[in-house]
PDB file of C-alpha atoms and ligand atoms in Angstrom:
ATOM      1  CA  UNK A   1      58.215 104.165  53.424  1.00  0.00           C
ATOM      2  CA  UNK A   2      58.985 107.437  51.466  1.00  0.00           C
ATOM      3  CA  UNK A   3      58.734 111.307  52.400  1.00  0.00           C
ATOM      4  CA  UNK A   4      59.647 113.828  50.413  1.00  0.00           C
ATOM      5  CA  UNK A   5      60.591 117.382  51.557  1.00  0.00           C
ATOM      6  CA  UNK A   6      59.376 120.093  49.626  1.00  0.00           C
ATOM      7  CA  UNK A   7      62.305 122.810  50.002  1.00  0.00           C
ATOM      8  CA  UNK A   8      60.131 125.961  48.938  1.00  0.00           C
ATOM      9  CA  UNK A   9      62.765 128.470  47.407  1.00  0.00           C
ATOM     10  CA  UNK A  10      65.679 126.580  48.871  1.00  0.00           C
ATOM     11  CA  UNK A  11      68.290 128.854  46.677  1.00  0.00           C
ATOM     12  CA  UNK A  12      67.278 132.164  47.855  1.00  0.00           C
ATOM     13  CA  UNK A  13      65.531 131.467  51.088  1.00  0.00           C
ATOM     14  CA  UNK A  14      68.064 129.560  53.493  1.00  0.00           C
ATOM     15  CA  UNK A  15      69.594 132.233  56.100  1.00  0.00           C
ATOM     16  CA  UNK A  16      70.655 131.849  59.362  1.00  0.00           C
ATOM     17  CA  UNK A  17      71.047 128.006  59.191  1.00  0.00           C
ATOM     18  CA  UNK A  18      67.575 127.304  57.942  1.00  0.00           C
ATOM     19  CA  UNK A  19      68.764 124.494  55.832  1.00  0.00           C
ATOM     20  CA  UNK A  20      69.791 122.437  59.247  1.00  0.00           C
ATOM     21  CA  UNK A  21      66.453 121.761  59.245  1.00  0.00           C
ATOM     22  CA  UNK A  22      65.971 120.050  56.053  1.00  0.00           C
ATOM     23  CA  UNK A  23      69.209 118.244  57.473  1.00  0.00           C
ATOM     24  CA  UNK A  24      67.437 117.529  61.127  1.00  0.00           C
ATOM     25  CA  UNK A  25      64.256 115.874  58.933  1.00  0.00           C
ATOM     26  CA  UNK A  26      66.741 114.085  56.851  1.00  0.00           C
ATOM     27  CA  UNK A  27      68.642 112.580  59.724  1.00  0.00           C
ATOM     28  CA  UNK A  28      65.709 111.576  61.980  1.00  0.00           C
ATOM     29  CA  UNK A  29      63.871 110.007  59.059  1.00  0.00           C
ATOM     30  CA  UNK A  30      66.916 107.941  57.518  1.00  0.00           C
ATOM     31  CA  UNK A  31      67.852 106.707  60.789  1.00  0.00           C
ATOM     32  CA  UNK A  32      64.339 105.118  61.209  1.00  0.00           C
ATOM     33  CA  UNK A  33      64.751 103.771  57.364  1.00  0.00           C
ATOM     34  CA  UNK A  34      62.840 105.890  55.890  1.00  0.00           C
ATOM     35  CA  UNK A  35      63.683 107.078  52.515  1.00  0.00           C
ATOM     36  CA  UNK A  36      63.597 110.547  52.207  1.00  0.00           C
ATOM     37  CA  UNK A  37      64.635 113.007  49.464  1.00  0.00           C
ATOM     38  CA  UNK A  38      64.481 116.800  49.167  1.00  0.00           C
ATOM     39  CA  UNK A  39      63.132 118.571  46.128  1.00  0.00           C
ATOM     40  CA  UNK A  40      63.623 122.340  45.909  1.00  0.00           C
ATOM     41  CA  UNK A  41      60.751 124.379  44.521  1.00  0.00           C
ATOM     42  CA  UNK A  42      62.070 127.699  43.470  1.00  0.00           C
ATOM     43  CA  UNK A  43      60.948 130.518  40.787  1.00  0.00           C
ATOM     44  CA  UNK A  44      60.963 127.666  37.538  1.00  0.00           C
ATOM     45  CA  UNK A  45      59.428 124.697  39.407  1.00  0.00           C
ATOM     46  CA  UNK A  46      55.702 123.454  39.509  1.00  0.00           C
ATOM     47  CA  UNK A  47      54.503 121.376  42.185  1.00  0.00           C
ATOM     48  CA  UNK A  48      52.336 119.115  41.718  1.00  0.00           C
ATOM     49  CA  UNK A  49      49.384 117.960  44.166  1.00  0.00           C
ATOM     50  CA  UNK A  50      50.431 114.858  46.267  1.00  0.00           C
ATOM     51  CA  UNK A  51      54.076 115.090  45.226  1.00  0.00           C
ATOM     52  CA  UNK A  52      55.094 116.486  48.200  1.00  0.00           C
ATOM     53  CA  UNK A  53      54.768 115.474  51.632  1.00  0.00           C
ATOM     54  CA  UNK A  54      56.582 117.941  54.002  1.00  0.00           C
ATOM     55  CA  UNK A  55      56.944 121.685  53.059  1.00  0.00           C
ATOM     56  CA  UNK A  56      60.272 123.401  54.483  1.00  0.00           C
ATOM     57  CA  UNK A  57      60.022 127.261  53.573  1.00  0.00           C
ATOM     58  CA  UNK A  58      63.338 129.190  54.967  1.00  0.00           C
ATOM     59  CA  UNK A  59      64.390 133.041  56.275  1.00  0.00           C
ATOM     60  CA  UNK A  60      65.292 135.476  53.611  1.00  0.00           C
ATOM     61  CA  UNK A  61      65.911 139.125  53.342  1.00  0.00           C
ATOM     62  CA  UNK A  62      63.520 141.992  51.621  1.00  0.00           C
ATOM     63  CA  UNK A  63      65.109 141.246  48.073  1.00  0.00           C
ATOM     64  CA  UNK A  64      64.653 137.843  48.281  1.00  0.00           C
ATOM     65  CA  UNK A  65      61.190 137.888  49.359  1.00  0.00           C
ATOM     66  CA  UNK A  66      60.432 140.436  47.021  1.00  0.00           C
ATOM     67  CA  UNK A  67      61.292 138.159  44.122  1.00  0.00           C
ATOM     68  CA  UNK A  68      60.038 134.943  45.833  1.00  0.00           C
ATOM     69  CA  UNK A  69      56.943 136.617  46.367  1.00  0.00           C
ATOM     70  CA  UNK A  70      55.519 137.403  42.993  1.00  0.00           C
ATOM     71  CA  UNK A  71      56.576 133.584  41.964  1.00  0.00           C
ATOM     72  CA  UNK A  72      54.731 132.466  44.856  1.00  0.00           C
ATOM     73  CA  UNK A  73      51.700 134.465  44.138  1.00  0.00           C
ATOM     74  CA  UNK A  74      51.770 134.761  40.461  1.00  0.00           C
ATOM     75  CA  UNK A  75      52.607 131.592  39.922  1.00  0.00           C
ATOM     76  CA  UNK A  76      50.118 128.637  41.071  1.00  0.00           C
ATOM     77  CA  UNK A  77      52.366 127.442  43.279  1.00  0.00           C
ATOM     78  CA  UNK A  78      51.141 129.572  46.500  1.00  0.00           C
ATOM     79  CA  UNK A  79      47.320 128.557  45.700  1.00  0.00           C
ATOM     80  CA  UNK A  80      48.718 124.850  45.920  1.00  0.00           C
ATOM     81  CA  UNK A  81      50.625 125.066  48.781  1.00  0.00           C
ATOM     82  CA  UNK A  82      47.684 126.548  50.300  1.00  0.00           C
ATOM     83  CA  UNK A  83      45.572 123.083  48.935  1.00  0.00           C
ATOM     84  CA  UNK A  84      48.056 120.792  50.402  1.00  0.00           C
ATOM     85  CA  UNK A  85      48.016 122.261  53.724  1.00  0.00           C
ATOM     86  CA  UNK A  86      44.136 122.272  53.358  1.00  0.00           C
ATOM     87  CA  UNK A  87      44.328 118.434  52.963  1.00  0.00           C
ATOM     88  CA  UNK A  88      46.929 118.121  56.077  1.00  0.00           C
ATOM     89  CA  UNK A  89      49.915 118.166  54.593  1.00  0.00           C
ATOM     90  CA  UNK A  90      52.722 119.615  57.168  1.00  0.00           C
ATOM     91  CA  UNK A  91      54.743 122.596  56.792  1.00  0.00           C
ATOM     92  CA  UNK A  92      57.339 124.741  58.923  1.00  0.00           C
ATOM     93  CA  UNK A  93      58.314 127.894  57.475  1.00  0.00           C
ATOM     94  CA  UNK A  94      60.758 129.836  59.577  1.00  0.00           C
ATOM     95  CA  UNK A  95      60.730 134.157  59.151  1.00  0.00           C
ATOM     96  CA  UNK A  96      60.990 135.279  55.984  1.00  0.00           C
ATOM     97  CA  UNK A  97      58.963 132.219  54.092  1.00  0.00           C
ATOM     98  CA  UNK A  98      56.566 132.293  57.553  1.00  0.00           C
ATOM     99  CA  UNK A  99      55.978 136.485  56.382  1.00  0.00           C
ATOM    100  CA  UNK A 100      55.369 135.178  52.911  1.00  0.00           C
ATOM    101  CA  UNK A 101      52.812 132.742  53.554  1.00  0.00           C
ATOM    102  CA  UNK A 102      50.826 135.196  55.593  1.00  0.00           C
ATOM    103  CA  UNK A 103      48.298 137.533  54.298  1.00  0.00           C
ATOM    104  CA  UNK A 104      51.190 140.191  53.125  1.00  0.00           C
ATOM    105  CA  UNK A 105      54.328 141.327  54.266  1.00  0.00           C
ATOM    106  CA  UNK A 106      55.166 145.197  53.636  1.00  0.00           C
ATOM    107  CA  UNK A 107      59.024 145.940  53.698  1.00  0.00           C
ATOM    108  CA  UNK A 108      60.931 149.272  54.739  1.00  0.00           C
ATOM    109  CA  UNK A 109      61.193 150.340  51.280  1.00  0.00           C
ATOM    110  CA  UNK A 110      58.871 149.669  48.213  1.00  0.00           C
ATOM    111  CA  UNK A 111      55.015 148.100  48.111  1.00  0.00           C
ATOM    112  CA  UNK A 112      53.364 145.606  49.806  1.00  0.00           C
ATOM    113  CA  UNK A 113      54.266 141.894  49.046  1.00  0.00           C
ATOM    114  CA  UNK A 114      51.603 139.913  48.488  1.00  0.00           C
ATOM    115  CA  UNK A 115      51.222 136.926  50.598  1.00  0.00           C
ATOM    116  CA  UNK A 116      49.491 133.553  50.062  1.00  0.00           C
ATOM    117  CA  UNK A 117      47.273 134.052  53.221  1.00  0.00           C
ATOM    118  CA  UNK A 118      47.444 130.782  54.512  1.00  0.00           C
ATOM    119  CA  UNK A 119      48.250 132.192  58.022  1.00  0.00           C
ATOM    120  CA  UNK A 120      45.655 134.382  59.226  1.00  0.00           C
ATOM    121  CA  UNK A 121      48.798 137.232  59.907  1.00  0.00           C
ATOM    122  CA  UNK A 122      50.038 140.402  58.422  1.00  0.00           C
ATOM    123  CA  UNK A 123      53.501 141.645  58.925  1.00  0.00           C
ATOM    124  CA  UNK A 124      54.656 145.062  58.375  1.00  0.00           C
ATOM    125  CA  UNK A 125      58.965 145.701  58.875  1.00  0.00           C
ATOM    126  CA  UNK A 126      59.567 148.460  61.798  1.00  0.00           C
ATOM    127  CA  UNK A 127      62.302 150.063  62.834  1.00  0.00           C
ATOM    128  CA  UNK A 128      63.292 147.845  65.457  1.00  0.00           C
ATOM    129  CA  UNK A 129      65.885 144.807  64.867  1.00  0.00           C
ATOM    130  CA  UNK A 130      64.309 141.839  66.928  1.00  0.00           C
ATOM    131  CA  UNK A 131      67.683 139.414  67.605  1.00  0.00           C
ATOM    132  CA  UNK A 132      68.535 137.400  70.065  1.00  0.00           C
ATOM    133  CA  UNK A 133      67.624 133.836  71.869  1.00  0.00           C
ATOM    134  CA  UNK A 134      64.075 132.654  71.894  1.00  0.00           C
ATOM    135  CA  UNK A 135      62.345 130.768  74.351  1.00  0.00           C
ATOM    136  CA  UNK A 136      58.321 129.714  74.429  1.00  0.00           C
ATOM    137  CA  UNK A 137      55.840 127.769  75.799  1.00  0.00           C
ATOM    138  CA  UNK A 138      53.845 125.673  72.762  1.00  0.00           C
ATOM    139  CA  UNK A 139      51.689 122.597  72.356  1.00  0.00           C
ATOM    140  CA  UNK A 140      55.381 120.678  71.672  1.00  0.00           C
ATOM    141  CA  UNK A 141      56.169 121.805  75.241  1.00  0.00           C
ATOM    142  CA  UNK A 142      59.523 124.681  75.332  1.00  0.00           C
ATOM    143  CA  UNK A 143      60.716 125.749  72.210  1.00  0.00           C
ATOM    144  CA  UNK A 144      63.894 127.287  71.780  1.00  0.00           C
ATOM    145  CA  UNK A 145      65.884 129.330  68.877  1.00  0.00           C
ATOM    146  CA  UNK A 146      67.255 132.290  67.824  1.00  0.00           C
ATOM    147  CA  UNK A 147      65.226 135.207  65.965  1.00  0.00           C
ATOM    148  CA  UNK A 148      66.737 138.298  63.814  1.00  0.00           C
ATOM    149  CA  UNK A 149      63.984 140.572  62.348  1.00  0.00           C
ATOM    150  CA  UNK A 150      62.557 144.096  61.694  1.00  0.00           C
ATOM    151  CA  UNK A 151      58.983 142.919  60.745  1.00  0.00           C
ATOM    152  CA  UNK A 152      56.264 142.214  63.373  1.00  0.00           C
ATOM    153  CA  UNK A 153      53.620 140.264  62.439  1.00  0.00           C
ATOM    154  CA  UNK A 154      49.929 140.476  64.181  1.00  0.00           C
ATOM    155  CA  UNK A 155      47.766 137.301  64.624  1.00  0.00           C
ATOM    156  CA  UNK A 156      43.842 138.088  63.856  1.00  0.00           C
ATOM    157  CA  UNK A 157      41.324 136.847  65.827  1.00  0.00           C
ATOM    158  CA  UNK A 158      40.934 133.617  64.769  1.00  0.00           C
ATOM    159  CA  UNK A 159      44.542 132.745  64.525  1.00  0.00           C
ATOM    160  CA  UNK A 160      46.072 130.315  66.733  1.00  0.00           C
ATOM    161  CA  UNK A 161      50.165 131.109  67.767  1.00  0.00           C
ATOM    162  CA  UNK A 162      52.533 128.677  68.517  1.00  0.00           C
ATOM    163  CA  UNK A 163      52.974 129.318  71.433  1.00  0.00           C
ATOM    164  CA  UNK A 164      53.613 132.117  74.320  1.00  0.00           C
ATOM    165  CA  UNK A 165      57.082 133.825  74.527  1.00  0.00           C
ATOM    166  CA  UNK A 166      58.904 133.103  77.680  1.00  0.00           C
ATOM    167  CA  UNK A 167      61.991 135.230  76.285  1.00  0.00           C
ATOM    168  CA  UNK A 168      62.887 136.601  73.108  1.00  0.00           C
ATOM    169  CA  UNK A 169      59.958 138.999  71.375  1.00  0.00           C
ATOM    170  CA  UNK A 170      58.567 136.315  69.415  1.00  0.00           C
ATOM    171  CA  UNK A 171      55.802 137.389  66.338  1.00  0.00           C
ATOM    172  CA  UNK A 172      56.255 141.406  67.504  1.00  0.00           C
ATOM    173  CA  UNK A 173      57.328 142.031  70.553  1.00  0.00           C
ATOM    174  CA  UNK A 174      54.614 143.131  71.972  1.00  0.00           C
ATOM    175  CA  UNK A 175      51.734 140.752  72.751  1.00  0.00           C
ATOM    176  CA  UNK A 176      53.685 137.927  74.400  1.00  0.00           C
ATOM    177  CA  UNK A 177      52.744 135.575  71.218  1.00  0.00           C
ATOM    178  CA  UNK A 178      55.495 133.713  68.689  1.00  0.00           C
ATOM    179  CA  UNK A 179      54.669 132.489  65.194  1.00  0.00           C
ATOM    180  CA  UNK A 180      51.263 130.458  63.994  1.00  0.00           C
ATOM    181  CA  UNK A 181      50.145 127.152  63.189  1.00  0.00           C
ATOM    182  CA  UNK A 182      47.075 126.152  60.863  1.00  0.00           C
ATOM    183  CA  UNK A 183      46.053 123.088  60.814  1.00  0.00           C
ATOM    184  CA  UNK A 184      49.397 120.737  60.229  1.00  0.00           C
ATOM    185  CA  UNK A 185      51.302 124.128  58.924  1.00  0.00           C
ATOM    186  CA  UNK A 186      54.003 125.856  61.555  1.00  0.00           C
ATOM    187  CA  UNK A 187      55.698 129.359  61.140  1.00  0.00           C
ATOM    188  CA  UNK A 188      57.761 131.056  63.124  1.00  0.00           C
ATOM    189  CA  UNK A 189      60.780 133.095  63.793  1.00  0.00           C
ATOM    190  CA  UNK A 190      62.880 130.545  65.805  1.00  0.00           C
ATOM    191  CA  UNK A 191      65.856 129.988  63.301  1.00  0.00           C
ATOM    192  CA  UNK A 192      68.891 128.377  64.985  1.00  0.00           C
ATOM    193  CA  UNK A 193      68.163 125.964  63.143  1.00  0.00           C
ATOM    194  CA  UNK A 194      65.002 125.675  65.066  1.00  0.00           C
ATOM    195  CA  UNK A 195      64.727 121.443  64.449  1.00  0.00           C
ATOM    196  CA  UNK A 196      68.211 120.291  65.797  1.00  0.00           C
ATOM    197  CA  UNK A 197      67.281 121.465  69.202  1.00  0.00           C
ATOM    198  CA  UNK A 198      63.576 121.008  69.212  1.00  0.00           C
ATOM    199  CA  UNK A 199      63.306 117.077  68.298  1.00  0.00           C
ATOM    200  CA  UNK A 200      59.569 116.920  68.943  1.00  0.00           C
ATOM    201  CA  UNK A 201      58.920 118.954  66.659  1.00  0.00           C
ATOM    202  CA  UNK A 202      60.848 117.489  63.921  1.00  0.00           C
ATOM    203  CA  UNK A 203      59.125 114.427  64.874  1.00  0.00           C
ATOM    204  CA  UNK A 204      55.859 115.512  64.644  1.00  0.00           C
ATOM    205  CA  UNK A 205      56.583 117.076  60.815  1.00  0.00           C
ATOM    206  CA  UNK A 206      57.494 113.383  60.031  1.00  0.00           C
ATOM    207  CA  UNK A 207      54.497 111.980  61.598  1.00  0.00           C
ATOM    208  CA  UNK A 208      51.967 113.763  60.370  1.00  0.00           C
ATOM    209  CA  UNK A 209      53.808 113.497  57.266  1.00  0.00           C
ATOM    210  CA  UNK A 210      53.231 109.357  57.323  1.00  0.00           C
ATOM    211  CA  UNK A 211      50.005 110.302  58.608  1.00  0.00           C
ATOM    212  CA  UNK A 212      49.087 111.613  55.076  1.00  0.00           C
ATOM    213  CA  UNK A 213      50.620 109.041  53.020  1.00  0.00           C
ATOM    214  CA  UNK A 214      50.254 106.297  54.403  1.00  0.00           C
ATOM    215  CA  UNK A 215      47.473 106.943  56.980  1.00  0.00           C
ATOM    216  CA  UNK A 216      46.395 107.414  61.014  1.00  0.00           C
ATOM    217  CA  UNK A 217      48.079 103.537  61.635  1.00  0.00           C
ATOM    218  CA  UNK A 218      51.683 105.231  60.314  1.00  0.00           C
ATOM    219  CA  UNK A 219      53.874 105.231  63.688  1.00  0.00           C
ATOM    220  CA  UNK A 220      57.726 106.596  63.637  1.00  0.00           C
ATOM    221  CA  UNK A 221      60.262 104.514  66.313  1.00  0.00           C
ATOM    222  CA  UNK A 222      61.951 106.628  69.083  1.00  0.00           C
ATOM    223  CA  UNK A 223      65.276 107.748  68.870  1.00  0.00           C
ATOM    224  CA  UNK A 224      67.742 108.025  71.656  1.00  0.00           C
ATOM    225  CA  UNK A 225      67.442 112.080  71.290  1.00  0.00           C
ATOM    226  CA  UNK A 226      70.156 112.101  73.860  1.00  0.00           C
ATOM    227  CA  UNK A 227      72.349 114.912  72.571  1.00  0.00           C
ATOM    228  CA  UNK A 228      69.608 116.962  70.646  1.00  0.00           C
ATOM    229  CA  UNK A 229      67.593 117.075  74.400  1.00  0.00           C
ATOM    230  CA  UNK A 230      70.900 118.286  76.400  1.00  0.00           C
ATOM    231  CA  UNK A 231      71.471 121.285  73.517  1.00  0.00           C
ATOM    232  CA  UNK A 232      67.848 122.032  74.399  1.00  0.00           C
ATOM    233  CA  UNK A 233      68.167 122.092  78.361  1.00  0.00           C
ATOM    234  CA  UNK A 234      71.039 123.962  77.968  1.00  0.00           C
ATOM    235  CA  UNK A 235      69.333 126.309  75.704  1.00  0.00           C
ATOM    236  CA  UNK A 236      66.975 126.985  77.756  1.00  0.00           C
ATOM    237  CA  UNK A 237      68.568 126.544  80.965  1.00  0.00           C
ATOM    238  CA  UNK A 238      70.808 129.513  79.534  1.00  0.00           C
ATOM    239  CA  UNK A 239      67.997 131.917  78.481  1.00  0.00           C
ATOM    240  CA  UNK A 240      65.435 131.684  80.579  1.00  0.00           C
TER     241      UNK A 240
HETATM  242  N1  LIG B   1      63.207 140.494  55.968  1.00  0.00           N
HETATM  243  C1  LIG B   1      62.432 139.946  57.054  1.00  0.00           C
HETATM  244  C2  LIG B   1      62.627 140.685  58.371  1.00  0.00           C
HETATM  245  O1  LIG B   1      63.675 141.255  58.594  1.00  0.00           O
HETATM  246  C3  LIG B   1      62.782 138.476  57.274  1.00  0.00           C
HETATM  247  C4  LIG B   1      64.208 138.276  57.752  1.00  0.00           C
HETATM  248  C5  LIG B   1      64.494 136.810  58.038  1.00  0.00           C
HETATM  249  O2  LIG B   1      64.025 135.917  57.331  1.00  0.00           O
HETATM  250  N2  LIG B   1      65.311 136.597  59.100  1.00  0.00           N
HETATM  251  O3  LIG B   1      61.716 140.660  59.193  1.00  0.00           O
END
């Protein structure tokens, strides 16, 4: 079988270890023989429908997303990212490219970016710098990971979260929720990287993933997730 990972804006968007999750999907999927290759999608790229199966969208800072913004938008790459994930294809997008792919993101300085509303979310940046450890309660059981951010993002009403915060402050820091997921699409604020430590949710990327492709029958072999599950006890053991 084949997957390919969709690295939205992989040269400007890729802080605080971001990339160790491309590396996480890499691993987990070559070690069950599956080949899988990464294709970034930055500000000259087109992506085509079908061509991607996963969609990895990293942390950046205003001036990045300010210029990854009006690609994403302008461009017709948002409007098919936004068809993909219609049609199930999954997606984690961590911070910055999670603030993007919400309805809009205004910074400290300068207008409002645009956002390619596939989150039901808005996020404007405050004055308070959320960092630390993060700990929640999700669908994928405890999640853990590290967040560093000024903008707080607000869920509307029909918005599901990822899950409840346990510690950390999560989408605001102020109504108990982190991140969103839409159908087969996850964002967050967990960096860390967030997939090292959180196998089942790497897992799950890849599955649906095959799920896609190759359809419901696809299946993905355990791994002896010996090492990545004591990180994550310890992780959490620690913080909460
Ligand atoms: N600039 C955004 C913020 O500070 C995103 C930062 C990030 O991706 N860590 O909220």
């Amino acid at each position: 079988m084949k997957l390919i990972i969709g690295y939205l804006y992989g040269d400007y968007m890729n802080i605080y270890g971001d990339t160790g999750n491309i590396i996480a999907l890499q691993r987990r999927a070559e070690w069950r023989g599956i080949d899988i290759r990464v294709k970034v999608k930055s500000l000259k790229s087109k992506i085509k429908k079908k061509e991607v199966d996963i969609f990895f969208f990293g942390g950046g800072q205003d001036q990045q997303q300010e210029l990854v913004s009006r690609d994403l938008v302008l461009s017709i790459k948002g409007k098919t990212v936004k068809q993909e994930i219609e049609r199930g294809v999954p997606l984690l997008a961590i911070c910055g490219g999670y603030q993007l792919l919400g309805k809009y993101y205004k910074p400290h300085k300068g207008p409002r970016l645009q956002g390619v509303g596939l989150f039901p979310a808005y996020t404007a940046a405050s004055d308070q710098r959320m960092i630390g450890n993060i700990v929640i309660d999700s669908r994928f059981g405890k999640l853990v990971g590290f967040e560093n951010h000024s903008g707080k993002t607000y869920l509307e009403k029909n918005a599901k979260s990822l899950g409840k915060i346990i510690t950390g402050f999560g989408n605001n820091g102020e109504d108990g929720t982190e991140g969103c997921i839409y159908k087969n699409a996850v964002g967050c604020y967990m960096h860390g990287s967030l997939l090292p430590k959180n196998p089942q949710l790497a897992d799950w990327l890849l599955l649906k993933a095959l799920e896609v492709k190759y359809g419901p029958q696809a299946k993905l072999k355990s791994l002896d997730d010996n090492i990545e599950l004591k990180a994550h006890n310890i992780a959490i053991h620690r913080f909460t």
